[in-house]
Amino acid sequence: MVPFNTPDYRFECFCGELGVIDYKARVQCMNCQLWQHADCVNYKEESLGTTPFYCPHCLVAMKPVSTGATLIISPSSICHQWVEEINRHIRSSSLRVLVYQGVKKHGFIQPHILAEQDVVITTYDVLRSELNYVDIPHSNSKDGRRFRNQKRYMAVPSPLVAVEWWRICLDEAQMVECPTAKAAEMALRLTSVNRWCVSGTPVQRGLEDLYGLVLFLGVDPYWTSSIRSRFHLRPRRFTGSASPPSRVTSTTPRPPHRQHRLVPAAEAAPGLLPSTGCEGGFLPLQKSTMTMEELLKSLQKKCRVECEEAHRQLVCALNGLAGIHIIRDEFVEATEMYREVLRSSEEHKGRLKTDSLQRLHATHNLMELLSAKHPGIPPTLRDDRLSDEAEQLRQHYMTKYDSEVADAHQALQPVLQNIKELRRKVKLNATWWLDVIQRAIRLSTDDDLVFRIKNELTSSYKQQASKLSMADKFRDASGLQFLLTSQMQDLIKSQKTVQDAVKKLEGPASKTVIDEVTNCHLRPMRLPLNNCVFCKADELFVDYESKLFSHTVKGQTAIFEEMIEDEDGMVDDRLPTTSRGLWAASETERTLKAILSFAKAKRMDPEVVEEGNTFMELFENWKKEYKVLHEYWMVLRNHVSASDELGMATERLRVRLPDEPKPKVLHIIEPHEVGQNRVKLLNDQAVAKSQLQKKLGQFLYLTNLEKSQDKSTGGLNPEPCPICARPLGQEWAVLTCGHCFCNECISIIVEQYSTGSRRRAIMCAICRQTTSHAEISYVFTTQSSSQDQDIPVQGSHSTKVEAVVRTLKKIQATDPGAKCLVFSTWLSVLDIIAKALFDNNLEFSQINGIHKFQENLSSFKYEEKINILLLPLHTGSNGLNIIEATHVLLVEPILNPAHELQAIGRVHRIGQTKPTFVHRFLIKSTIEERMQAMLKTAEKSHTSTAMKHSEAAVLTVADLADLFTDDTEHLGRV
């Protein structure tokens, strides 16, 4: 025993303690003479006489301890299942079982303790983490890191590598397919006599999937590097249509499958499905799942916006064509274009919003055309009202800006009133801070005052490097008195200048001011800027702001953030830059506060102190006034910009005059560009018109769909057929324009009134728009089979979710106590189903991951009231033994048959004594139906060619590409 105080005594333990003061039992390594706490290394004191102690680092470096134990490695999700099966089939006293959770959980377990066990169970997650605890150098070895001071904490090595296992069994052995994965790398480091690999997952990619397994098993010669190169150089991939070979062949007959082919609440052609309302964008993200009513409202809102955008583009093209016609002296055609704009606006007045500036453009220019009295223009009853309509449009457009100006002016008045009242209490001619400074000079305390102010100005405030601080501008109280007086005079002068500048901007802007603002910064023809009254007022604001608030470190542009470039792309150097305020306390304000604090500390005249408090309150109101006044200036500027917008709205396309300089505006074009612009506008008109008709059809369809979904009507559409006037009821037809007709009338139109060279299209009886026979959509609000409809489902859910809930309720009604597994690839889908189950008062358990995995699974297995378990496919389909369940519900088709078989295998396996059922859910006329048809075709090919091609893939790249084609006719042939 080496004494603690000798230099040979070395103590290093996992706990980090020094081992000198405590009275815990210690043991010394027989190899490296290192002392450690016995409890920290899980070494029992009574073993000293039988088992010599070696420290963990020496143990893992020595020859592994031989044992007859079996190490079972499984996924985390089924680790507990091994324990349950062992307890079920073997007496607990006859078999010693240990669940090893890693050094983070147990610390270092002595290898001889592991060797005494019969079965040690661990997981692949533990193997991944244990890889970080192997090959850790001993602090006494040459590879150990040397420090100036002794290490306090000792790294914990993994004890798994210190045991020579009799058998290592890899459950779900496909987890080590990749030999470079951490779990596989750790598994290769383990020493054993026998090695087993157990897996029921079929080969996914090719023979290279087997390399990780044969490498672990050490199957000679397939694990050698030469064979490995053949795996990678000449991979034998599956080609064809037969299914891949499985590692475990099942002879148990497959359970019966029940396929639910779902018809949505309203079927329509692809061009009119509600999902197409989302084309070109996304619905807003929400934390909670939208109900079907909310989704329909969202689709309607988005479709209305798309209609308004298409209508705006159509109106813009019509106005542009009218300008082209005027340039070409085609005044009759120009008049018709403007009237078409007004007609379209009136036609969609109740449904769509038309751009008021576009309507003003058409109204104003149509009025000018009529006033010119060009020959050939037919009169209309609306011509006399054009002037009033134009004025109403102007007033309506300016209403928003007038309201903003009024609100800003109203917000300014209380601040001005407070300033006015505070000014009456303050003597600006004989200021209070002069009295404080003069009294300090008389009392010989002026040095203390100067020190306080300098200390306030120089502490914790950043100043510009090139700007002289106020503290550097005075040395004594007299200099402070002069400096502060001049700064306050400049501040009040700037304040008065800003107030006068803003006051001049009030009232309606004249034509001269609008033109001046336009040429200055709205649509500048040429630099420089800052010539208008608003830009000059902004410079005054900047000067006032720099005196009222603190300065920034960097300078920035004085007026607008955007940079104006000249023709060569160079920014003009004459753009003014200045130091904008940060709206923090300025040096002047901090100086005044320091003077007031000095007056309070020296107990000066209370009247002076009271006046100082009032003045500082006035200073705060000046800052508030600046902020509100600046906002008032901004809304006045926006008001003038809006007035300029009204002027721009009335301008139309025209040709540049010969002596006119090259313009920078879009409405002035060159003579040779007239034809080009005409062709472009005609194309824009055609595209916008087609897009508007399509979007209007979608919007009308969504509106009719909302009426048919009204529960008060019992799922019946109350709208009458436009031809026979009978209610549309449960079934009707929808054309691409969105108008609906009953099936009887549409069949008569198709048979007797088809148009076109091949008589494959019809014309709408309302809008005369052409629709091909293939584009006619037939809507069915109720399914032909009403057997399942008798089971009510609470809440507003999608067709599939409603079918899943209805199926679960039906199972519980027909077979009480039957347990069901619901599989889905997407966790979000399971969350939606969980909400639907909650709305229908159905008890369920859900597995979202490793967190509470065992708790949720046990509650489903052993609690009678919980008969539904929601499982994600990627974690719940491998290895679990859930023979308590008899029904498997697959929410969506699964492209990989191996994953599907694994999901079904959770209930259809050895030990199952009851009939099992599989339920599939497909939405008709969607990609899901294509996927199912493709999988059926592959399955038939597998049956016929399995003996010939044992390594043929189920799906090819071409098959996957066919899923996203528009041709759906092959579905009917499958």
JSON list of C-alpha atoms in Angstrom, two decimals, residues 558-682:
[
{"chain": "A", "resi": 558, "resn": "ALA", "atom": "CA", "xyz": [-29.57, 61.30, -46.33]},
{"chain": "A", "resi": 559, "resn": "ILE", "atom": "CA", "xyz": [-32.85, 60.57, -48.01]},
{"chain": "A", "resi": 560, "resn": "PHE", "atom": "CA", "xyz": [-33.87, 57.33, -49.74]},
{"chain": "A", "resi": 561, "resn": "GLU", "atom": "CA", "xyz": [-32.17, 53.99, -49.29]},
{"chain": "A", "resi": 562, "resn": "GLU", "atom": "CA", "xyz": [-32.19, 53.13, -52.96]},
{"chain": "A", "resi": 563, "resn": "MET", "atom": "CA", "xyz": [-29.21, 54.22, -55.03]},
{"chain": "A", "resi": 564, "resn": "ILE", "atom": "CA", "xyz": [-29.77, 56.19, -58.21]},
{"chain": "A", "resi": 565, "resn": "GLU", "atom": "CA", "xyz": [-27.36, 55.33, -61.00]},
{"chain": "A", "resi": 566, "resn": "ASP", "atom": "CA", "xyz": [-26.60, 57.20, -64.18]},
{"chain": "A", "resi": 567, "resn": "GLU", "atom": "CA", "xyz": [-26.45, 55.73, -67.67]},
{"chain": "A", "resi": 568, "resn": "ASP", "atom": "CA", "xyz": [-22.98, 54.29, -67.10]},
{"chain": "A", "resi": 569, "resn": "GLY", "atom": "CA", "xyz": [-24.04, 52.57, -63.90]},
{"chain": "A", "resi": 570, "resn": "MET", "atom": "CA", "xyz": [-22.03, 54.98, -61.70]},
{"chain": "A", "resi": 571, "resn": "VAL", "atom": "CA", "xyz": [-23.50, 56.48, -58.55]},
{"chain": "A", "resi": 572, "resn": "ASP", "atom": "CA", "xyz": [-23.27, 60.25, -58.45]},
{"chain": "A", "resi": 573, "resn": "ASP", "atom": "CA", "xyz": [-20.77, 61.55, -55.89]},
{"chain": "A", "resi": 574, "resn": "ARG", "atom": "CA", "xyz": [-23.07, 64.43, -55.07]},
{"chain": "A", "resi": 575, "resn": "LEU", "atom": "CA", "xyz": [-25.46, 62.19, -53.15]},
{"chain": "A", "resi": 576, "resn": "PRO", "atom": "CA", "xyz": [-25.40, 63.72, -49.65]},
{"chain": "A", "resi": 577, "resn": "THR", "atom": "CA", "xyz": [-24.24, 61.57, -46.77]},
{"chain": "A", "resi": 578, "resn": "THR", "atom": "CA", "xyz": [-24.61, 62.47, -43.14]},
{"chain": "A", "resi": 579, "resn": "SER", "atom": "CA", "xyz": [-24.72, 60.94, -39.70]},
{"chain": "A", "resi": 580, "resn": "ARG", "atom": "CA", "xyz": [-28.28, 59.78, -39.06]},
{"chain": "A", "resi": 581, "resn": "GLY", "atom": "CA", "xyz": [-29.49, 59.60, -35.48]},
{"chain": "A", "resi": 582, "resn": "LEU", "atom": "CA", "xyz": [-29.84, 56.40, -33.51]},
{"chain": "A", "resi": 583, "resn": "TRP", "atom": "CA", "xyz": [-32.65, 57.93, -31.39]},
{"chain": "A", "resi": 584, "resn": "ALA", "atom": "CA", "xyz": [-30.46, 57.49, -28.33]},
{"chain": "A", "resi": 585, "resn": "ALA", "atom": "CA", "xyz": [-29.58, 60.27, -25.89]},
{"chain": "A", "resi": 586, "resn": "SER", "atom": "CA", "xyz": [-27.37, 62.93, -27.45]},
{"chain": "A", "resi": 587, "resn": "GLU", "atom": "CA", "xyz": [-24.33, 64.50, -25.80]},
{"chain": "A", "resi": 588, "resn": "THR", "atom": "CA", "xyz": [-26.33, 67.64, -25.14]},
{"chain": "A", "resi": 589, "resn": "GLU", "atom": "CA", "xyz": [-29.05, 65.70, -23.34]},
{"chain": "A", "resi": 590, "resn": "ARG", "atom": "CA", "xyz": [-26.55, 63.72, -21.29]},
{"chain": "A", "resi": 591, "resn": "THR", "atom": "CA", "xyz": [-24.78, 66.94, -20.32]},
{"chain": "A", "resi": 592, "resn": "LEU", "atom": "CA", "xyz": [-28.05, 68.51, -19.17]},
{"chain": "A", "resi": 593, "resn": "LYS", "atom": "CA", "xyz": [-28.89, 65.41, -17.14]},
{"chain": "A", "resi": 594, "resn": "ALA", "atom": "CA", "xyz": [-25.44, 65.49, -15.51]},
{"chain": "A", "resi": 595, "resn": "ILE", "atom": "CA", "xyz": [-25.94, 69.18, -14.59]},
{"chain": "A", "resi": 596, "resn": "LEU", "atom": "CA", "xyz": [-29.34, 68.40, -13.09]},
{"chain": "A", "resi": 597, "resn": "SER", "atom": "CA", "xyz": [-27.89, 65.49, -11.13]},
{"chain": "A", "resi": 598, "resn": "PHE", "atom": "CA", "xyz": [-25.13, 67.80, -9.84]},
{"chain": "A", "resi": 599, "resn": "ALA", "atom": "CA", "xyz": [-27.75, 70.36, -8.72]},
{"chain": "A", "resi": 600, "resn": "LYS", "atom": "CA", "xyz": [-29.64, 67.67, -6.81]},
{"chain": "A", "resi": 601, "resn": "ALA", "atom": "CA", "xyz": [-26.47, 66.33, -5.21]},
{"chain": "A", "resi": 602, "resn": "LYS", "atom": "CA", "xyz": [-25.38, 69.83, -4.06]},
{"chain": "A", "resi": 603, "resn": "ARG", "atom": "CA", "xyz": [-28.91, 70.59, -2.75]},
{"chain": "A", "resi": 604, "resn": "MET", "atom": "CA", "xyz": [-29.30, 73.75, -4.80]},
{"chain": "A", "resi": 605, "resn": "ASP", "atom": "CA", "xyz": [-32.40, 75.93, -4.99]},
{"chain": "A", "resi": 606, "resn": "PRO", "atom": "CA", "xyz": [-35.54, 73.69, -5.31]},
{"chain": "A", "resi": 607, "resn": "GLU", "atom": "CA", "xyz": [-36.97, 76.06, -7.91]},
{"chain": "A", "resi": 608, "resn": "VAL", "atom": "CA", "xyz": [-33.94, 75.50, -10.12]},
{"chain": "A", "resi": 609, "resn": "VAL", "atom": "CA", "xyz": [-34.19, 71.73, -9.68]},
{"chain": "A", "resi": 610, "resn": "GLU", "atom": "CA", "xyz": [-37.92, 71.80, -10.45]},
{"chain": "A", "resi": 611, "resn": "GLU", "atom": "CA", "xyz": [-37.30, 73.86, -13.57]},
{"chain": "A", "resi": 612, "resn": "GLY", "atom": "CA", "xyz": [-34.59, 71.42, -14.60]},
{"chain": "A", "resi": 613, "resn": "ASN", "atom": "CA", "xyz": [-36.97, 68.48, -14.26]},
{"chain": "A", "resi": 614, "resn": "THR", "atom": "CA", "xyz": [-39.57, 70.33, -16.32]},
{"chain": "A", "resi": 615, "resn": "PHE", "atom": "CA", "xyz": [-37.02, 71.14, -19.01]},
{"chain": "A", "resi": 616, "resn": "MET", "atom": "CA", "xyz": [-35.88, 67.50, -19.29]},
{"chain": "A", "resi": 617, "resn": "GLU", "atom": "CA", "xyz": [-39.52, 66.52, -19.68]},
{"chain": "A", "resi": 618, "resn": "LEU", "atom": "CA", "xyz": [-39.76, 69.11, -22.43]},
{"chain": "A", "resi": 619, "resn": "PHE", "atom": "CA", "xyz": [-36.66, 67.63, -24.06]},
{"chain": "A", "resi": 620, "resn": "GLU", "atom": "CA", "xyz": [-38.30, 64.18, -24.09]},
{"chain": "A", "resi": 621, "resn": "ASN", "atom": "CA", "xyz": [-41.35, 65.70, -25.75]},
{"chain": "A", "resi": 622, "resn": "TRP", "atom": "CA", "xyz": [-39.11, 67.28, -28.38]},
{"chain": "A", "resi": 623, "resn": "LYS", "atom": "CA", "xyz": [-37.88, 63.80, -29.25]},
{"chain": "A", "resi": 624, "resn": "LYS", "atom": "CA", "xyz": [-41.43, 62.52, -29.44]},
{"chain": "A", "resi": 625, "resn": "GLU", "atom": "CA", "xyz": [-42.31, 65.50, -31.62]},
{"chain": "A", "resi": 626, "resn": "TYR", "atom": "CA", "xyz": [-39.48, 64.66, -33.99]},
{"chain": "A", "resi": 627, "resn": "LYS", "atom": "CA", "xyz": [-40.68, 61.08, -34.46]},
{"chain": "A", "resi": 628, "resn": "VAL", "atom": "CA", "xyz": [-44.30, 62.05, -35.03]},
{"chain": "A", "resi": 629, "resn": "LEU", "atom": "CA", "xyz": [-43.32, 64.99, -37.23]},
{"chain": "A", "resi": 630, "resn": "HIS", "atom": "CA", "xyz": [-41.13, 62.75, -39.37]},
{"chain": "A", "resi": 631, "resn": "GLU", "atom": "CA", "xyz": [-43.98, 60.29, -39.80]},
{"chain": "A", "resi": 632, "resn": "TYR", "atom": "CA", "xyz": [-46.20, 63.21, -40.82]},
{"chain": "A", "resi": 633, "resn": "TRP", "atom": "CA", "xyz": [-43.60, 64.22, -43.41]},
{"chain": "A", "resi": 634, "resn": "MET", "atom": "CA", "xyz": [-43.52, 60.66, -44.78]},
{"chain": "A", "resi": 635, "resn": "VAL", "atom": "CA", "xyz": [-47.30, 60.42, -45.24]},
{"chain": "A", "resi": 636, "resn": "LEU", "atom": "CA", "xyz": [-47.30, 63.83, -46.94]},
{"chain": "A", "resi": 637, "resn": "ARG", "atom": "CA", "xyz": [-44.60, 62.56, -49.29]},
{"chain": "A", "resi": 638, "resn": "ASN", "atom": "CA", "xyz": [-46.63, 59.39, -49.96]},
{"chain": "A", "resi": 639, "resn": "HIS", "atom": "CA", "xyz": [-49.67, 61.56, -50.67]},
{"chain": "A", "resi": 640, "resn": "VAL", "atom": "CA", "xyz": [-47.78, 63.45, -53.35]},
{"chain": "A", "resi": 641, "resn": "SER", "atom": "CA", "xyz": [-46.47, 60.16, -54.77]},
{"chain": "A", "resi": 642, "resn": "ALA", "atom": "CA", "xyz": [-50.06, 58.89, -54.98]},
{"chain": "A", "resi": 643, "resn": "SER", "atom": "CA", "xyz": [-51.08, 62.03, -56.83]},
{"chain": "A", "resi": 644, "resn": "ASP", "atom": "CA", "xyz": [-48.24, 61.36, -59.26]},
{"chain": "A", "resi": 645, "resn": "GLU", "atom": "CA", "xyz": [-49.50, 57.79, -59.66]},
{"chain": "A", "resi": 646, "resn": "LEU", "atom": "CA", "xyz": [-52.87, 59.17, -60.73]},
{"chain": "A", "resi": 647, "resn": "GLY", "atom": "CA", "xyz": [-51.14, 61.29, -63.33]},
{"chain": "A", "resi": 648, "resn": "MET", "atom": "CA", "xyz": [-49.11, 58.34, -64.60]},
{"chain": "A", "resi": 649, "resn": "ALA", "atom": "CA", "xyz": [-52.25, 56.20, -64.78]},
{"chain": "A", "resi": 650, "resn": "THR", "atom": "CA", "xyz": [-53.76, 58.42, -67.45]},
{"chain": "A", "resi": 651, "resn": "GLU", "atom": "CA", "xyz": [-50.69, 58.35, -69.72]},
{"chain": "A", "resi": 652, "resn": "ARG", "atom": "CA", "xyz": [-50.88, 56.00, -72.69]},
{"chain": "A", "resi": 653, "resn": "LEU", "atom": "CA", "xyz": [-48.38, 54.67, -75.19]},
{"chain": "A", "resi": 654, "resn": "ARG", "atom": "CA", "xyz": [-47.06, 57.25, -77.61]},
{"chain": "A", "resi": 655, "resn": "VAL", "atom": "CA", "xyz": [-44.25, 57.64, -80.13]},
{"chain": "A", "resi": 656, "resn": "ARG", "atom": "CA", "xyz": [-41.20, 59.75, -79.35]},
{"chain": "A", "resi": 657, "resn": "LEU", "atom": "CA", "xyz": [-41.15, 63.04, -81.20]},
{"chain": "A", "resi": 658, "resn": "PRO", "atom": "CA", "xyz": [-38.26, 63.72, -83.61]},
{"chain": "A", "resi": 659, "resn": "ASP", "atom": "CA", "xyz": [-36.74, 66.52, -81.51]},
{"chain": "A", "resi": 660, "resn": "GLU", "atom": "CA", "xyz": [-37.47, 64.82, -78.18]},
{"chain": "A", "resi": 661, "resn": "PRO", "atom": "CA", "xyz": [-34.49, 63.32, -76.27]},
{"chain": "A", "resi": 662, "resn": "LYS", "atom": "CA", "xyz": [-34.27, 59.58, -75.77]},
{"chain": "A", "resi": 663, "resn": "PRO", "atom": "CA", "xyz": [-36.72, 58.81, -72.97]},
{"chain": "A", "resi": 664, "resn": "LYS", "atom": "CA", "xyz": [-36.28, 56.60, -69.93]},
{"chain": "A", "resi": 665, "resn": "VAL", "atom": "CA", "xyz": [-39.98, 55.95, -69.41]},
{"chain": "A", "resi": 666, "resn": "LEU", "atom": "CA", "xyz": [-41.86, 52.92, -70.72]},
{"chain": "A", "resi": 667, "resn": "HIS", "atom": "CA", "xyz": [-44.87, 54.66, -72.27]},
{"chain": "A", "resi": 668, "resn": "ILE", "atom": "CA", "xyz": [-42.75, 56.49, -74.87]},
{"chain": "A", "resi": 669, "resn": "ILE", "atom": "CA", "xyz": [-41.57, 54.14, -77.64]},
{"chain": "A", "resi": 670, "resn": "GLU", "atom": "CA", "xyz": [-39.66, 54.48, -80.89]},
{"chain": "A", "resi": 671, "resn": "PRO", "atom": "CA", "xyz": [-41.60, 54.42, -84.20]},
{"chain": "A", "resi": 672, "resn": "HIS", "atom": "CA", "xyz": [-40.11, 51.08, -85.22]},
{"chain": "A", "resi": 673, "resn": "GLU", "atom": "CA", "xyz": [-41.26, 49.49, -81.92]},
{"chain": "A", "resi": 674, "resn": "VAL", "atom": "CA", "xyz": [-44.97, 49.97, -82.61]},
{"chain": "A", "resi": 675, "resn": "GLY", "atom": "CA", "xyz": [-45.36, 46.68, -84.48]},
{"chain": "A", "resi": 676, "resn": "GLN", "atom": "CA", "xyz": [-43.31, 44.75, -81.96]},
{"chain": "A", "resi": 677, "resn": "ASN", "atom": "CA", "xyz": [-45.37, 46.06, -79.05]},
{"chain": "A", "resi": 678, "resn": "ARG", "atom": "CA", "xyz": [-48.60, 45.25, -80.89]},
{"chain": "A", "resi": 679, "resn": "VAL", "atom": "CA", "xyz": [-47.63, 41.61, -81.39]},
{"chain": "A", "resi": 680, "resn": "LYS", "atom": "CA", "xyz": [-46.50, 41.31, -77.78]},
{"chain": "A", "resi": 681, "resn": "LEU", "atom": "CA", "xyz": [-49.70, 42.84, -76.44]},
{"chain": "A", "resi": 682, "resn": "LEU", "atom": "CA", "xyz": [-51.87, 40.61, -78.63]}
]
